[in-house]
Short mmCIF file of C-alpha atoms in Angstrom, two decimals:
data_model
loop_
_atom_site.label_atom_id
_atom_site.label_comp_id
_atom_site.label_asym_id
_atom_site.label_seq_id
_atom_site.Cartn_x
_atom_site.Cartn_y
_atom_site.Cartn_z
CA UNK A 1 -15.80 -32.99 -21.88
CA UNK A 2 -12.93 -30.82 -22.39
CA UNK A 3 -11.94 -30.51 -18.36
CA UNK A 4 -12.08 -34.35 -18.42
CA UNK A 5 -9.06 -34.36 -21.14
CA UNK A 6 -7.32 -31.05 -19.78
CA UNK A 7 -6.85 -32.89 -16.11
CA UNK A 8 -4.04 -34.87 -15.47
CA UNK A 9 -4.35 -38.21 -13.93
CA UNK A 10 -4.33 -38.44 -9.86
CA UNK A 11 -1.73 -40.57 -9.75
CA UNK A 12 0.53 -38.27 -11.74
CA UNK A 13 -0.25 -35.29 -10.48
CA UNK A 14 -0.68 -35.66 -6.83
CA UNK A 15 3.32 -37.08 -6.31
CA UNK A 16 4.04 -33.66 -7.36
CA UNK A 17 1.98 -31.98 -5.03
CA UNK A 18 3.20 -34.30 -2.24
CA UNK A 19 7.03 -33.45 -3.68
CA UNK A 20 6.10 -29.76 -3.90
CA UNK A 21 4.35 -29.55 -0.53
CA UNK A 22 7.05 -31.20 1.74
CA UNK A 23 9.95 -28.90 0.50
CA UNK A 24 7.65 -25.60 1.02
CA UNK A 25 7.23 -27.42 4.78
CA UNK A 26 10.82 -28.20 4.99
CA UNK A 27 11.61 -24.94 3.48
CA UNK A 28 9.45 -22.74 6.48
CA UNK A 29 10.52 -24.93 9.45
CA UNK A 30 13.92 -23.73 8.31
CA UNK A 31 12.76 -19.91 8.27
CA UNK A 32 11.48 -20.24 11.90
CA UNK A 33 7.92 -20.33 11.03
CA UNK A 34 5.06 -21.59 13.22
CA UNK A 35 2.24 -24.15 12.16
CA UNK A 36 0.32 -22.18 10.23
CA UNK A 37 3.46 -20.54 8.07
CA UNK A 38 4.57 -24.06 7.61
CA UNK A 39 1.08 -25.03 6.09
CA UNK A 40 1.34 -21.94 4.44
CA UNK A 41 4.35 -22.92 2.37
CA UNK A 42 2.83 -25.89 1.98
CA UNK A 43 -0.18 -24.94 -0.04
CA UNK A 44 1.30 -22.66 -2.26
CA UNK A 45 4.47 -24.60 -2.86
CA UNK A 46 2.21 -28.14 -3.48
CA UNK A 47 -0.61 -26.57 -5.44
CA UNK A 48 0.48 -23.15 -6.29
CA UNK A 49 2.08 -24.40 -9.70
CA UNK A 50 -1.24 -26.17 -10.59
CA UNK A 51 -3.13 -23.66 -9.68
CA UNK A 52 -1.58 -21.38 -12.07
CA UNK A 53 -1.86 -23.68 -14.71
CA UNK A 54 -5.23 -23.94 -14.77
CA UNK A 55 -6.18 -20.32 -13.99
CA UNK A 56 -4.32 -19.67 -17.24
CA UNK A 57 -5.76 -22.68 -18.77
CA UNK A 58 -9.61 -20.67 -18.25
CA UNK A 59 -10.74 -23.92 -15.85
CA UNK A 60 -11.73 -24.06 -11.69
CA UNK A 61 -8.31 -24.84 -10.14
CA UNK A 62 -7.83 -28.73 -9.88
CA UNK A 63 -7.13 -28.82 -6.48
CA UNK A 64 -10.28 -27.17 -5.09
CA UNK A 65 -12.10 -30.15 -6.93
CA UNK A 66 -10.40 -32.83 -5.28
CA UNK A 67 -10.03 -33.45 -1.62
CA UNK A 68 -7.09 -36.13 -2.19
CA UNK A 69 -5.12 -32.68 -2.87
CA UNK A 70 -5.47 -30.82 0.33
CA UNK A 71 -5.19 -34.47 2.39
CA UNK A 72 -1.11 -34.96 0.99
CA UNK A 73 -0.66 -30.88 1.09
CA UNK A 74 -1.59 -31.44 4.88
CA UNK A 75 0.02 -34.50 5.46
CA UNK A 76 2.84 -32.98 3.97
CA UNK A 77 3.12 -29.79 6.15
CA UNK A 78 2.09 -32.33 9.69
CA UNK A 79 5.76 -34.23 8.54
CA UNK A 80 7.55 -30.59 7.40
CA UNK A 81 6.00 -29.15 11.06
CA UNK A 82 6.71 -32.02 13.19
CA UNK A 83 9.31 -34.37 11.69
CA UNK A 84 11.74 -31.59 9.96
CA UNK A 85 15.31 -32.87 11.90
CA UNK A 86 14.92 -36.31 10.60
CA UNK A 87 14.15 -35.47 7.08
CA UNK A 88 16.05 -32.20 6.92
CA UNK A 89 19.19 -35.12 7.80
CA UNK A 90 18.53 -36.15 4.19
CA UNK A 91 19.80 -32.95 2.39
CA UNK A 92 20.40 -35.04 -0.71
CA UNK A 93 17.02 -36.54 -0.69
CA UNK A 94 15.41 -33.16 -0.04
CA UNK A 95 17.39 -31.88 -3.06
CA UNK A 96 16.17 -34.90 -5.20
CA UNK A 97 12.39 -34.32 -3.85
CA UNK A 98 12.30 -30.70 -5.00
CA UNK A 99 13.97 -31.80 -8.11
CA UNK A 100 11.32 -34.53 -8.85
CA UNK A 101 8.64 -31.89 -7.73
CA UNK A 102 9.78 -29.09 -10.75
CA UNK A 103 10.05 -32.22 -13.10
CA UNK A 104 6.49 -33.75 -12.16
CA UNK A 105 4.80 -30.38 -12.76
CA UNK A 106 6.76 -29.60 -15.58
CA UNK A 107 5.75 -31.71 -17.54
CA UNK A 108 2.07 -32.09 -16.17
CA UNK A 109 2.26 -27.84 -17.46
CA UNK A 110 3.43 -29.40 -20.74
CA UNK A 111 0.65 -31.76 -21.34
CA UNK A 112 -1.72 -29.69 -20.44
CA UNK A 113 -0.94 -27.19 -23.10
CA UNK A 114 -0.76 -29.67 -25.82
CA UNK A 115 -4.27 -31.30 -24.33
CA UNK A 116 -5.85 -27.74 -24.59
CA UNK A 117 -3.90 -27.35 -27.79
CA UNK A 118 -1.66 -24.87 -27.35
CA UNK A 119 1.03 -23.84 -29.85
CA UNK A 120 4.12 -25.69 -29.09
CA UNK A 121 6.13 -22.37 -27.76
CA UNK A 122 3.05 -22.14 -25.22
CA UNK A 123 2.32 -25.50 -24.51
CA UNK A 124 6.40 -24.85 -23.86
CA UNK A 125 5.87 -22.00 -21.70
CA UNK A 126 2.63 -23.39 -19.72
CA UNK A 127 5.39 -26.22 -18.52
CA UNK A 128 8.14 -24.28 -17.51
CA UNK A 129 5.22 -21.87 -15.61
CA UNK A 130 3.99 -24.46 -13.80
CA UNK A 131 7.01 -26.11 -12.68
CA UNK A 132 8.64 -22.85 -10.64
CA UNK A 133 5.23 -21.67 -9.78
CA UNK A 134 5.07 -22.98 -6.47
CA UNK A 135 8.58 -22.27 -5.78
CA UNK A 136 8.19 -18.43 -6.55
CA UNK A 137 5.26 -17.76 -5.12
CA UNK A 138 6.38 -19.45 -1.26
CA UNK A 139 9.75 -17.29 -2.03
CA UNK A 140 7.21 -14.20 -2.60
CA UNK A 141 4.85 -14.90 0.53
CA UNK A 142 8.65 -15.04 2.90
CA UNK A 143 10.07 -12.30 1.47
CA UNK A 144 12.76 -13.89 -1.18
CA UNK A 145 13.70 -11.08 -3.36
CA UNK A 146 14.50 -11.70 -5.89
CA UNK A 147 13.27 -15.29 -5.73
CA UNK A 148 15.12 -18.32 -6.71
CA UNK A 149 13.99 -18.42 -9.81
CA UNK A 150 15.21 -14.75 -10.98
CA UNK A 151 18.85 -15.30 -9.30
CA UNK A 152 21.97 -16.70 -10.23
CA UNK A 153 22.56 -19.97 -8.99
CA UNK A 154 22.58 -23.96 -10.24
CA UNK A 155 19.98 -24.03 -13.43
CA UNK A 156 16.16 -24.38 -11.85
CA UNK A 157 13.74 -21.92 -14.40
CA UNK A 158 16.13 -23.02 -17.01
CA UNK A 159 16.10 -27.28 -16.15
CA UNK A 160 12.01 -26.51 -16.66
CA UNK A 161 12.33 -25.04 -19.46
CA UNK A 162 14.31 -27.74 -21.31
CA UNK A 163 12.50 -30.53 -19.57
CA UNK A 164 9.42 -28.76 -21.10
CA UNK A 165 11.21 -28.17 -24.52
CA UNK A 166 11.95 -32.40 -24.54
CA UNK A 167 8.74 -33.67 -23.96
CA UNK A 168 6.68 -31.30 -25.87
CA UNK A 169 9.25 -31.84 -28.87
CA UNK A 170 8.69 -35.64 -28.24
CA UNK A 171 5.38 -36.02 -28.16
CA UNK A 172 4.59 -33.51 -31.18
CA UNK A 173 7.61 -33.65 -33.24
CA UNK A 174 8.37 -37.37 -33.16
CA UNK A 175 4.94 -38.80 -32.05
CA UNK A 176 6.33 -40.37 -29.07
CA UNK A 177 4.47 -41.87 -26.38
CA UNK A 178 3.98 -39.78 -23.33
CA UNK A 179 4.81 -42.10 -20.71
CA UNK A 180 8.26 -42.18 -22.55
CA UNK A 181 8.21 -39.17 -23.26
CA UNK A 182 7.39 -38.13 -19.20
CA UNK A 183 10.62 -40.42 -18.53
CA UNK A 184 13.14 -38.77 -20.46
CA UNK A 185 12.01 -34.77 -19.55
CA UNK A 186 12.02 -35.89 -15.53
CA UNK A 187 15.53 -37.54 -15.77
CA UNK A 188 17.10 -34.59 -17.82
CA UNK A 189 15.58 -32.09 -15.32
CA UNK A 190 16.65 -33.95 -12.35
CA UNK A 191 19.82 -34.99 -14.39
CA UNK A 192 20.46 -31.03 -15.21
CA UNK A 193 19.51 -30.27 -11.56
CA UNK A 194 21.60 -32.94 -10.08
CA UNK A 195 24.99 -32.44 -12.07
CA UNK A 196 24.94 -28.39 -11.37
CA UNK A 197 24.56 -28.53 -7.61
CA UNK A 198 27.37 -31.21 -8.14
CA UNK A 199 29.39 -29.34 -9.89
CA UNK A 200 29.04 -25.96 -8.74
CA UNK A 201 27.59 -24.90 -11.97
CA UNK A 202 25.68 -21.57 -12.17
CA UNK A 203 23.27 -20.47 -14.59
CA UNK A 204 24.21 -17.80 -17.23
CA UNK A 205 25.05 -14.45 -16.77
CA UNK A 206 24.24 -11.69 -18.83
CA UNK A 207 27.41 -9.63 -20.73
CA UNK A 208 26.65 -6.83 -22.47
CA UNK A 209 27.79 -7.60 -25.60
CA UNK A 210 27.84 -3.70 -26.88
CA UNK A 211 31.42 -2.94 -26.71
CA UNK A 212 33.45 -5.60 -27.60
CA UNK A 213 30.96 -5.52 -31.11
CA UNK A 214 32.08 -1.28 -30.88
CA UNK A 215 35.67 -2.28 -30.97
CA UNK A 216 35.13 -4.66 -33.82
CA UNK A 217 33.30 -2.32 -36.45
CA UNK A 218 36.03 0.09 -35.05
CA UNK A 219 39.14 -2.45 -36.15
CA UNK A 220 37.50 -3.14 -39.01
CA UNK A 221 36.85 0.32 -40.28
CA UNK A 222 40.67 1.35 -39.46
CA UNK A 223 41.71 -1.95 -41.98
CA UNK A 224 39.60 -0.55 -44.56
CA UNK A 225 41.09 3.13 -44.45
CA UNK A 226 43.60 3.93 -47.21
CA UNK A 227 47.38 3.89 -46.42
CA UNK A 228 48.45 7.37 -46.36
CA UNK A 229 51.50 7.75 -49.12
CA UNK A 230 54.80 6.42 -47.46
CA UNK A 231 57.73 9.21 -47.67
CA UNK A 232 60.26 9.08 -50.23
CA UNK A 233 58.90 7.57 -52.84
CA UNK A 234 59.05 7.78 -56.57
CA UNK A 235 59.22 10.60 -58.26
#
């Protein structure tokens, strides 16, 4: 009874795969790879974040259940494999597919912690998790290091994250229904997504913020000292 409310519905779930799967095949005709690499990426880029989810969510991995799963992660790789000049042509739609793909499982992540109910910081978590699961492990199995998600580039760990932080705040802090809430976390990921490889933008990089707060307790202990007497004064 429980797996029947933790599992997303097919038709949800599987245009993520399909998303997921095609850029991991796009992603290893790129790298040179033969068939088998290319079904490779596939799989764990399509069903890797899933997989994850589920392990951690104590249940038999969704995608060994149902057939319909391996059928688009193969039809997927056949197109990556055998069509990749026509579609790799479409950078922008590529970018848009892998976009849609870390939205899609994003938020499936998110729902599923709140079905299994999760605290909201984990139901937070589980989301972001499963949408860059895929993605890191395909970067781990080629050799990425550090992958994607650890380096400095256009927001991707960070767009699932707040797509994650929307909808579960929707849904549990303002009761709002999950198909709109499933809308708005999608368009701000692919929004955030879309506007930094626009613009250029970068995610954050860490400062260490240790010596400029040094030099201020510094200044301010030298304002606070006592003027030393100034010559010639009364007497």
């Amino acid at each position: 009874m429980l797996a029947a409310v933790l599992e997303p519905p097919l038709w949800i779930e599987l245009p993520a795969v399909v998303a997921g799967a095609l850029a991991g095949a796009l992603f290893a005709q790129k790298r040179g790879l033969d068939v088998i690499g290319v079904l490779a990426l596939a799989l764990v880029s399509g069903l890797g974040g899933g997989i994850i989810r589920d392990v951690l969510l104590a249940r038999v991995p969704l995608a060994l259940r149902e057939s319909w799963y391996l059928v688009a992660v193969l039809a997927s790789a056949l197109i990556g494999a055998f069509f990749a000049q026509a579609a790799s042509r479409l950078r922008g739609a590529m970018l848009t597919i892998d976009a849609i793909s870390l939205g899609l499982f994003t938020v499936i992540g998110a729902q599923g912690g709140l079905s299994a109910r999760l605290p909201v910081p984990s139901a937070i978590l589980l989301g972001t998790i499963t949408g860059v699961g895929g993605s890191v492990l395909r970067d781990v199995l080629v050799g990425e290091t550090p992958p994607r998600m650890l380096r400095r580039g256009p927001p991707y760990a960070s767009a699932a994250f707040l797509g994650a932080t929307l909808y579960v705040g929707l849904v549990e802090g303002l009761g709002a229904h999950k198909g709109i809430a499933q809308i708005a976390a999608l368009l701000l990921i692919l929004l955030v997504r879309g506007v930094s490889l626009w613009r250029g933008w970068d995610s954050l990089e860490p400062k260490d913020l240790t010596p400029a707060i040094l030099r201020s307790k510094e200044l301010d202990q030298g304002s606070a000292a006592p003027d030393s007497p100034e010559d010639g004064g009364e007497g």
